[in-house]
Amino acid sequence: MARVLASEIPHHVGEQVSLLGFLHWKRDLGGIQFALVRDRSGIVQVVVEKGVDLPLAESSIRVTGKVVENAKAPGGYEVLANGIEVVSAALEPSPIEIPKEEWRVNPETLLEYRYVSLRGEKARAALQVQAALVRGFRNYLDAQGFTEIYTPKIVSAGAEGGSNLFGIDYFEKRAYLAQSPQLYKQIMVGVYERVYEVAPVFRAEEHATSRHLNEYLSLDVEMGFIQDEFEVIDLEENLLRAMLEEARHTTPKQLAMLEVEWPNTQEMPRLSHAEARRILREELSMPVGQDFNEEAERALGAYAKEKWGVDFLFVTKYPQVARPFYAYPEGNGVTRGFDLLFRGLEITSGGQRVHQYEVLIEQLRNKGNDPANFAGYLEVFKYGMPPHGGFAIGAERLTQKLLGLPNVRYARAFPRDRHRLTP
Amino acid sequence: MARVLASEIPHHVGEQVSLLGFLHWKRDLGGIQFALVRDRSGIVQVVVEKGVDLPLAESSIRVTGKVVENAKAPGGYEVLANGIEVVSAALEPSPIEIPKEEWRVNPETLLEYRYVSLRGEKARAALQVQAALVRGFRNYLDAQGFTEIYTPKIVSAGAEGGSNLFGIDYFEKRAYLAQSPQLYKQIMVGVYERVYEVAPVFRAEEHATSRHLNEYLSLDVEMGFIQDEFEVIDLEENLLRAMLEEARHTTPKQLAMLEVEWPNTQEMPRLSHAEARRILREELSMPVGQDFNEEAERALGAYAKEKWGVDFLFVTKYPQVARPFYAYPEGNGVTRGFDLLFRGLEITSGGQRVHQYEVLIEQLRNKGNDPANFAGYLEVFKYGMPPHGGFAIGAERLTQKLLGLPNVRYARAFPRDRHRLTP
């Protein structure tokens, strides 16, 4: 008998069906047994006769039985089993109770047993929403004439100087893990004008906080022949709307299960860094420097929500001291760099980049870098690079804030931090 | 005046337009000058009056002028320029002549100057076809109920024991670059049943041949609740057809420019490894071992083309000695592992995997591995892992053989090999 998925059960009332999945949960009421079977599409309640031996939870099983309506069953249907076959038996009880998905408690336990805790309905919903956001990212950019690129993660030098790099033994040489595809995506602007990449990036940050990962998924965009950074910001606004729409259309059940409070995607105000500093200082009485720390970002997010009812806030015109050498300088110590805060968390850094060879050399020197260390990168700027800019969205941070997850680690299947290399 | 793309020129005959792009080529005929302007959509011929100073080739320029038909111009149209503005001047002549794209000569030079040689029409067409193949991969699998996953590239141990691993300094610990997402995609079968990943993998192979890369794009698939490996092979057949169709529909100009000989996608025969060995030995008089080397694969590819007119050939039932510990053993030293040869080059390894904990332990020991080194991986097999299998397609090899590129390096933007870490 052909397999029927959990989500297809409502179309088979009165029929004999065959289900394949994991034994999510079971309960023996003496006269009768209840089980929940979980497959890739959802969960079905199964009624099993007294005396039938059910294997340990998480075993793979095949259930044959008749579909009936039952208003009390999850989803309104259940299967009256007349056959249970163990496809692959669990050998031990799961180290965590998967149906009791209390991921606000005990994060280290959940991560330690990630290979089974991911089977929980909420854990898997979160990563499916993330996949939908990424799909929306690609689809929107494909339609706008962007080309997907795949740039090297093994590099000979860092994109922003030498800090936070993981070293690699590359045969006789020293190499590093790419912190960002920055330099490569800029080169590719000279090839395709508009490019994007979806790939892991690696940062050897020492601190293990609820917002940092040492390996994360970076959604990178770069575009040429722009007027200024506001063209890039316009693109990112529309891109984010498209990504969120893709999630809403393709993962509605997941979003409902996670009780997501949908963000305001209509308005994404743009605040200059100077104005943001003034608000922090004068209206929020907070100490403020040339770059914003976590607290300042949170405060700005709360302010924007309270005052304008918005979840996304662009902070533009970053000071040069807080930006890397490739940020386009506008004079007076200000760049065309911007950040995007989502619910008070930085999820994007971006901006217009320097496209003039001489300016790059000068900026490298100003930042204390030896241009010789950037020789490979600098070369391309001798060959007519147009004005260009772009940004990167941290996929896990976007997912975390959209879904209200307490820790960015839950927005990654197998997070890496200072202390965690497994599973 | 709004920008018009090269591809839109035919719709603007008789109109004044503004083009933005790179000065691809120029020639001064004394009384008149010709130029080709290249943008992301193609190339347009521009006629420039005598005496107008054109910048160096590869400069970014804006051309304003009137569109006219001209049967002799590339594409049948040209722009009579009345304004040339240099957006960003090239400072030096390009180290290679981009319009003379002779990528069968001087591969090292082309790779050395990859940051500009990629601007060539054929180089950029090749990587756009690749992006289309990858898009086809994702779209097909999304439609089949697969979930995209993003697994760690920083790992604590190799998927296949300790060989060919790049070591990383991970804070106080030793870590490695993932050779494959194998173990993680198997874990994720327990979560989503059907998963795929598009991500770089890293192999510290010592030899630098025309078919090896030390970093490449792996298109990984894994699916649960299968009967046997032929269900996986059936999926891969249909997947490849969908990928090739996506390329044909979305990059027809690129395929025409590269004069691609379209492969036979109708038939993809399946030959057992034993039968393949017999053919090599008896019909082709070649020495043959338990695994096939490059020459054997080429010979089998040629044989299949000659005898059956096919480009894709599955070799099934690989011997256990030639497969990793996780290959499903069928008895008699044979596994449910398969390879896919495309025009005589292995582009896929795949098969059914072991899903039983005890069998994995035994197989690890048989291969001389200490199961303790695979503790994190082994754990999940205690929790009802269903029968499953999958495969990985090397994106660059598929691209290389589809397009007839002489070296797999041209199927990657910035290839990495034993000697090449830049650009």
mmCIF file with all atom_site columns, C-alpha atoms in Angstrom, chain A residues 244-387:
data_model
loop_
_atom_site.group_PDB
_atom_site.id
_atom_site.type_symbol
_atom_site.label_atom_id
_atom_site.label_alt_id
_atom_site.label_comp_id
_atom_site.label_asym_id
_atom_site.label_entity_id
_atom_site.label_seq_id
_atom_site.pdbx_PDB_ins_code
_atom_site.Cartn_x
_atom_site.Cartn_y
_atom_site.Cartn_z
_atom_site.occupancy
_atom_site.B_iso_or_equiv
_atom_site.pdbx_formal_charge
_atom_site.auth_seq_id
_atom_site.auth_comp_id
_atom_site.auth_asym_id
_atom_site.auth_atom_id
_atom_site.pdbx_PDB_model_num
ATOM 1   C CA . LEU A 1 244 ? 9.141  37.600 4.757   1.00 0.00 ? 244 LEU A CA 1
ATOM 2   C CA . GLU A 1 245 ? 6.355  37.088 2.236   1.00 0.00 ? 245 GLU A CA 1
ATOM 3   C CA . GLU A 1 246 ? 7.959  33.856 1.065   1.00 0.00 ? 246 GLU A CA 1
ATOM 4   C CA . ALA A 1 247 ? 8.019  32.617 4.662   1.00 0.00 ? 247 ALA A CA 1
ATOM 5   C CA . ARG A 1 248 ? 4.423  33.664 5.237   1.00 0.00 ? 248 ARG A CA 1
ATOM 6   C CA . HIS A 1 249 ? 3.224  31.925 2.086   1.00 0.00 ? 249 HIS A CA 1
ATOM 7   C CA . THR A 1 250 ? 5.223  28.705 2.324   1.00 0.00 ? 250 THR A CA 1
ATOM 8   C CA . THR A 1 251 ? 5.556  28.104 6.083   1.00 0.00 ? 251 THR A CA 1
ATOM 9   C CA . PRO A 1 252 ? 2.252  29.348 7.586   1.00 0.00 ? 252 PRO A CA 1
ATOM 10  C CA . LYS A 1 253 ? 1.844  26.322 9.867   1.00 0.00 ? 253 LYS A CA 1
ATOM 11  C CA . GLN A 1 254 ? 5.347  26.742 11.235  1.00 0.00 ? 254 GLN A CA 1
ATOM 12  C CA . LEU A 1 255 ? 4.811  30.443 11.907  1.00 0.00 ? 255 LEU A CA 1
ATOM 13  C CA . ALA A 1 256 ? 1.523  29.719 13.646  1.00 0.00 ? 256 ALA A CA 1
ATOM 14  C CA . MET A 1 257 ? 3.097  26.988 15.790  1.00 0.00 ? 257 MET A CA 1
ATOM 15  C CA . LEU A 1 258 ? 5.839  29.388 16.872  1.00 0.00 ? 258 LEU A CA 1
ATOM 16  C CA . GLU A 1 259 ? 3.234  32.111 17.595  1.00 0.00 ? 259 GLU A CA 1
ATOM 17  C CA . VAL A 1 260 ? 5.210  34.637 15.618  1.00 0.00 ? 260 VAL A CA 1
ATOM 18  C CA . GLU A 1 261 ? 4.386  38.281 16.007  1.00 0.00 ? 261 GLU A CA 1
ATOM 19  C CA . TRP A 1 262 ? 4.600  39.524 12.451  1.00 0.00 ? 262 TRP A CA 1
ATOM 20  C CA . PRO A 1 263 ? 6.864  42.562 12.050  1.00 0.00 ? 263 PRO A CA 1
ATOM 21  C CA . ASN A 1 264 ? 5.897  45.849 10.471  1.00 0.00 ? 264 ASN A CA 1
ATOM 22  C CA . THR A 1 265 ? 7.335  45.554 6.968   1.00 0.00 ? 265 THR A CA 1
ATOM 23  C CA . GLN A 1 266 ? 5.654  48.704 5.649   1.00 0.00 ? 266 GLN A CA 1
ATOM 24  C CA . GLU A 1 267 ? 7.960  51.232 7.226   1.00 0.00 ? 267 GLU A CA 1
ATOM 25  C CA . MET A 1 268 ? 11.681 50.909 7.751   1.00 0.00 ? 268 MET A CA 1
ATOM 26  C CA . PRO A 1 269 ? 12.836 54.383 8.769   1.00 0.00 ? 269 PRO A CA 1
ATOM 27  C CA . ARG A 1 270 ? 16.324 55.670 8.092   1.00 0.00 ? 270 ARG A CA 1
ATOM 28  C CA . LEU A 1 271 ? 18.087 57.492 10.849  1.00 0.00 ? 271 LEU A CA 1
ATOM 29  C CA . SER A 1 272 ? 21.515 59.026 10.455  1.00 0.00 ? 272 SER A CA 1
ATOM 30  C CA . HIS A 1 273 ? 24.109 57.872 12.940  1.00 0.00 ? 273 HIS A CA 1
ATOM 31  C CA . ALA A 1 274 ? 24.430 61.440 14.227  1.00 0.00 ? 274 ALA A CA 1
ATOM 32  C CA . GLU A 1 275 ? 20.691 61.630 14.856  1.00 0.00 ? 275 GLU A CA 1
ATOM 33  C CA . ALA A 1 276 ? 20.733 58.204 16.504  1.00 0.00 ? 276 ALA A CA 1
ATOM 34  C CA . ARG A 1 277 ? 23.527 59.414 18.799  1.00 0.00 ? 277 ARG A CA 1
ATOM 35  C CA . ARG A 1 278 ? 21.509 62.495 19.667  1.00 0.00 ? 278 ARG A CA 1
ATOM 36  C CA . ILE A 1 279 ? 18.459 60.385 20.551  1.00 0.00 ? 279 ILE A CA 1
ATOM 37  C CA . LEU A 1 280 ? 20.540 58.089 22.722  1.00 0.00 ? 280 LEU A CA 1
ATOM 38  C CA . ARG A 1 281 ? 22.200 60.975 24.487  1.00 0.00 ? 281 ARG A CA 1
ATOM 39  C CA . GLU A 1 282 ? 19.388 63.482 24.825  1.00 0.00 ? 282 GLU A CA 1
ATOM 40  C CA . GLU A 1 283 ? 16.204 61.464 24.792  1.00 0.00 ? 283 GLU A CA 1
ATOM 41  C CA . LEU A 1 284 ? 17.392 58.210 26.344  1.00 0.00 ? 284 LEU A CA 1
ATOM 42  C CA . SER A 1 285 ? 20.186 59.593 28.557  1.00 0.00 ? 285 SER A CA 1
ATOM 43  C CA . MET A 1 286 ? 22.594 56.871 27.497  1.00 0.00 ? 286 MET A CA 1
ATOM 44  C CA . PRO A 1 287 ? 26.363 57.178 27.139  1.00 0.00 ? 287 PRO A CA 1
ATOM 45  C CA . VAL A 1 288 ? 27.241 56.962 23.444  1.00 0.00 ? 288 VAL A CA 1
ATOM 46  C CA . GLY A 1 289 ? 30.408 56.453 21.410  1.00 0.00 ? 289 GLY A CA 1
ATOM 47  C CA . GLN A 1 290 ? 31.241 56.398 17.724  1.00 0.00 ? 290 GLN A CA 1
ATOM 48  C CA . ASP A 1 291 ? 30.021 52.821 17.436  1.00 0.00 ? 291 ASP A CA 1
ATOM 49  C CA . PHE A 1 292 ? 26.971 51.351 19.132  1.00 0.00 ? 292 PHE A CA 1
ATOM 50  C CA . ASN A 1 293 ? 27.165 48.525 21.612  1.00 0.00 ? 293 ASN A CA 1
ATOM 51  C CA . GLU A 1 294 ? 24.491 45.923 22.216  1.00 0.00 ? 294 GLU A CA 1
ATOM 52  C CA . GLU A 1 295 ? 22.665 48.067 24.765  1.00 0.00 ? 295 GLU A CA 1
ATOM 53  C CA . ALA A 1 296 ? 22.578 51.102 22.486  1.00 0.00 ? 296 ALA A CA 1
ATOM 54  C CA . GLU A 1 297 ? 21.166 48.985 19.633  1.00 0.00 ? 297 GLU A CA 1
ATOM 55  C CA . ARG A 1 298 ? 18.515 47.527 21.903  1.00 0.00 ? 298 ARG A CA 1
ATOM 56  C CA . ALA A 1 299 ? 17.574 50.979 23.142  1.00 0.00 ? 299 ALA A CA 1
ATOM 57  C CA . LEU A 1 300 ? 17.294 52.352 19.608  1.00 0.00 ? 300 LEU A CA 1
ATOM 58  C CA . GLY A 1 301 ? 15.135 49.371 18.632  1.00 0.00 ? 301 GLY A CA 1
ATOM 59  C CA . ALA A 1 302 ? 12.809 49.935 21.590  1.00 0.00 ? 302 ALA A CA 1
ATOM 60  C CA . TYR A 1 303 ? 12.675 53.662 20.846  1.00 0.00 ? 303 TYR A CA 1
ATOM 61  C CA . ALA A 1 304 ? 11.746 53.075 17.209  1.00 0.00 ? 304 ALA A CA 1
ATOM 62  C CA . LYS A 1 305 ? 9.062  50.565 18.172  1.00 0.00 ? 305 LYS A CA 1
ATOM 63  C CA . GLU A 1 306 ? 7.583  52.886 20.797  1.00 0.00 ? 306 GLU A CA 1
ATOM 64  C CA . LYS A 1 307 ? 7.788  56.075 18.794  1.00 0.00 ? 307 LYS A CA 1
ATOM 65  C CA . TRP A 1 308 ? 7.088  54.929 15.246  1.00 0.00 ? 308 TRP A CA 1
ATOM 66  C CA . GLY A 1 309 ? 5.722  51.399 15.651  1.00 0.00 ? 309 GLY A CA 1
ATOM 67  C CA . VAL A 1 310 ? 8.490  49.926 13.495  1.00 0.00 ? 310 VAL A CA 1
ATOM 68  C CA . ASP A 1 311 ? 10.608 46.769 13.812  1.00 0.00 ? 311 ASP A CA 1
ATOM 69  C CA . PHE A 1 312 ? 13.236 47.557 11.189  1.00 0.00 ? 312 PHE A CA 1
ATOM 70  C CA . LEU A 1 313 ? 15.446 50.615 11.540  1.00 0.00 ? 313 LEU A CA 1
ATOM 71  C CA . PHE A 1 314 ? 18.276 51.652 9.211   1.00 0.00 ? 314 PHE A CA 1
ATOM 72  C CA . VAL A 1 315 ? 21.083 53.638 10.811  1.00 0.00 ? 315 VAL A CA 1
ATOM 73  C CA . THR A 1 316 ? 22.960 55.439 8.021   1.00 0.00 ? 316 THR A CA 1
ATOM 74  C CA . LYS A 1 317 ? 26.070 57.570 7.612   1.00 0.00 ? 317 LYS A CA 1
ATOM 75  C CA . TYR A 1 318 ? 28.267 55.651 10.037  1.00 0.00 ? 318 TYR A CA 1
ATOM 76  C CA . PRO A 1 319 ? 31.417 57.379 11.291  1.00 0.00 ? 319 PRO A CA 1
ATOM 77  C CA . GLN A 1 320 ? 34.591 56.351 9.529   1.00 0.00 ? 320 GLN A CA 1
ATOM 78  C CA . VAL A 1 321 ? 36.223 55.201 12.773  1.00 0.00 ? 321 VAL A CA 1
ATOM 79  C CA . ALA A 1 322 ? 33.565 52.517 13.167  1.00 0.00 ? 322 ALA A CA 1
ATOM 80  C CA . ARG A 1 323 ? 33.812 51.139 9.605   1.00 0.00 ? 323 ARG A CA 1
ATOM 81  C CA . PRO A 1 324 ? 36.350 49.101 7.641   1.00 0.00 ? 324 PRO A CA 1
ATOM 82  C CA . PHE A 1 325 ? 38.699 50.604 5.073   1.00 0.00 ? 325 PHE A CA 1
ATOM 83  C CA . TYR A 1 326 ? 36.448 49.815 2.130   1.00 0.00 ? 326 TYR A CA 1
ATOM 84  C CA . ALA A 1 327 ? 33.566 51.991 3.393   1.00 0.00 ? 327 ALA A CA 1
ATOM 85  C CA . TYR A 1 328 ? 33.005 54.956 1.072   1.00 0.00 ? 328 TYR A CA 1
ATOM 86  C CA . PRO A 1 329 ? 34.087 58.179 2.814   1.00 0.00 ? 329 PRO A CA 1
ATOM 87  C CA . GLU A 1 330 ? 31.857 61.176 2.362   1.00 0.00 ? 330 GLU A CA 1
ATOM 88  C CA . GLY A 1 331 ? 34.046 63.682 4.171   1.00 0.00 ? 331 GLY A CA 1
ATOM 89  C CA . ASN A 1 332 ? 33.868 65.010 7.731   1.00 0.00 ? 332 ASN A CA 1
ATOM 90  C CA . GLY A 1 333 ? 34.662 61.565 9.071   1.00 0.00 ? 333 GLY A CA 1
ATOM 91  C CA . VAL A 1 334 ? 31.369 60.133 7.801   1.00 0.00 ? 334 VAL A CA 1
ATOM 92  C CA . THR A 1 335 ? 30.913 57.137 5.478   1.00 0.00 ? 335 THR A CA 1
ATOM 93  C CA . ARG A 1 336 ? 28.122 55.849 3.303   1.00 0.00 ? 336 ARG A CA 1
ATOM 94  C CA . GLY A 1 337 ? 27.930 52.790 5.542   1.00 0.00 ? 337 GLY A CA 1
ATOM 95  C CA . PHE A 1 338 ? 24.739 51.666 7.258   1.00 0.00 ? 338 PHE A CA 1
ATOM 96  C CA . ASP A 1 339 ? 23.451 49.047 9.664   1.00 0.00 ? 339 ASP A CA 1
ATOM 97  C CA . LEU A 1 340 ? 20.003 47.566 9.841   1.00 0.00 ? 340 LEU A CA 1
ATOM 98  C CA . LEU A 1 341 ? 18.564 46.892 13.278  1.00 0.00 ? 341 LEU A CA 1
ATOM 99  C CA . PHE A 1 342 ? 15.697 44.401 13.538  1.00 0.00 ? 342 PHE A CA 1
ATOM 100 C CA . ARG A 1 343 ? 13.950 44.528 16.890  1.00 0.00 ? 343 ARG A CA 1
ATOM 101 C CA . GLY A 1 344 ? 17.059 46.096 18.355  1.00 0.00 ? 344 GLY A CA 1
ATOM 102 C CA . LEU A 1 345 ? 19.592 43.625 16.948  1.00 0.00 ? 345 LEU A CA 1
ATOM 103 C CA . GLU A 1 346 ? 22.028 44.403 14.143  1.00 0.00 ? 346 GLU A CA 1
ATOM 104 C CA . ILE A 1 347 ? 21.206 41.987 11.332  1.00 0.00 ? 347 ILE A CA 1
ATOM 105 C CA . THR A 1 348 ? 22.974 43.796 8.479   1.00 0.00 ? 348 THR A CA 1
ATOM 106 C CA . SER A 1 349 ? 26.048 45.848 7.814   1.00 0.00 ? 349 SER A CA 1
ATOM 107 C CA . GLY A 1 350 ? 26.267 47.453 4.427   1.00 0.00 ? 350 GLY A CA 1
ATOM 108 C CA . GLY A 1 351 ? 26.993 50.532 2.457   1.00 0.00 ? 351 GLY A CA 1
ATOM 109 C CA . GLN A 1 352 ? 28.589 52.026 -0.575  1.00 0.00 ? 352 GLN A CA 1
ATOM 110 C CA . ARG A 1 353 ? 32.197 50.868 -1.055  1.00 0.00 ? 353 ARG A CA 1
ATOM 111 C CA . VAL A 1 354 ? 35.272 52.692 -2.248  1.00 0.00 ? 354 VAL A CA 1
ATOM 112 C CA . HIS A 1 355 ? 35.735 52.010 -5.966  1.00 0.00 ? 355 HIS A CA 1
ATOM 113 C CA . GLN A 1 356 ? 38.776 54.234 -6.606  1.00 0.00 ? 356 GLN A CA 1
ATOM 114 C CA . TYR A 1 357 ? 42.179 52.590 -6.342  1.00 0.00 ? 357 TYR A CA 1
ATOM 115 C CA . GLU A 1 358 ? 43.962 55.580 -4.819  1.00 0.00 ? 358 GLU A CA 1
ATOM 116 C CA . VAL A 1 359 ? 41.304 56.104 -2.170  1.00 0.00 ? 359 VAL A CA 1
ATOM 117 C CA . LEU A 1 360 ? 41.546 52.464 -1.136  1.00 0.00 ? 360 LEU A CA 1
ATOM 118 C CA . ILE A 1 361 ? 45.308 52.751 -0.721  1.00 0.00 ? 361 ILE A CA 1
ATOM 119 C CA . GLU A 1 362 ? 44.876 55.867 1.365   1.00 0.00 ? 362 GLU A CA 1
ATOM 120 C CA . GLN A 1 363 ? 42.165 54.331 3.526   1.00 0.00 ? 363 GLN A CA 1
ATOM 121 C CA . LEU A 1 364 ? 44.152 51.183 4.119   1.00 0.00 ? 364 LEU A CA 1
ATOM 122 C CA . ARG A 1 365 ? 47.066 53.305 5.330   1.00 0.00 ? 365 ARG A CA 1
ATOM 123 C CA . ASN A 1 366 ? 44.784 55.407 7.518   1.00 0.00 ? 366 ASN A CA 1
ATOM 124 C CA . LYS A 1 367 ? 43.561 52.236 9.181   1.00 0.00 ? 367 LYS A CA 1
ATOM 125 C CA . GLY A 1 368 ? 47.126 51.116 9.803   1.00 0.00 ? 368 GLY A CA 1
ATOM 126 C CA . ASN A 1 369 ? 47.145 48.358 7.165   1.00 0.00 ? 369 ASN A CA 1
ATOM 127 C CA . ASP A 1 370 ? 49.950 47.723 4.708   1.00 0.00 ? 370 ASP A CA 1
ATOM 128 C CA . PRO A 1 371 ? 48.445 47.864 1.179   1.00 0.00 ? 371 PRO A CA 1
ATOM 129 C CA . ALA A 1 372 ? 50.936 45.157 0.156   1.00 0.00 ? 372 ALA A CA 1
ATOM 130 C CA . ASN A 1 373 ? 48.895 42.682 2.205   1.00 0.00 ? 373 ASN A CA 1
ATOM 131 C CA . PHE A 1 374 ? 45.884 43.458 0.028   1.00 0.00 ? 374 PHE A CA 1
ATOM 132 C CA . ALA A 1 375 ? 47.679 43.296 -3.315  1.00 0.00 ? 375 ALA A CA 1
ATOM 133 C CA . GLY A 1 376 ? 45.397 40.629 -4.830  1.00 0.00 ? 376 GLY A CA 1
ATOM 134 C CA . TYR A 1 377 ? 42.301 42.538 -3.827  1.00 0.00 ? 377 TYR A CA 1
ATOM 135 C CA . LEU A 1 378 ? 43.552 45.956 -4.872  1.00 0.00 ? 378 LEU A CA 1
ATOM 136 C CA . GLU A 1 379 ? 44.471 44.896 -8.420  1.00 0.00 ? 379 GLU A CA 1
ATOM 137 C CA . VAL A 1 380 ? 40.891 44.805 -9.666  1.00 0.00 ? 380 VAL A CA 1
ATOM 138 C CA . PHE A 1 381 ? 40.405 48.460 -8.760  1.00 0.00 ? 381 PHE A CA 1
ATOM 139 C CA . LYS A 1 382 ? 42.774 49.381 -11.552 1.00 0.00 ? 382 LYS A CA 1
ATOM 140 C CA . TYR A 1 383 ? 40.239 48.160 -14.092 1.00 0.00 ? 383 TYR A CA 1
ATOM 141 C CA . GLY A 1 384 ? 37.264 50.474 -14.093 1.00 0.00 ? 384 GLY A CA 1
ATOM 142 C CA . MET A 1 385 ? 35.323 49.263 -11.063 1.00 0.00 ? 385 MET A CA 1
ATOM 143 C CA . PRO A 1 386 ? 32.038 51.198 -11.049 1.00 0.00 ? 386 PRO A CA 1
ATOM 144 C CA . PRO A 1 387 ? 30.515 52.774 -7.937  1.00 0.00 ? 387 PRO A CA 1
#
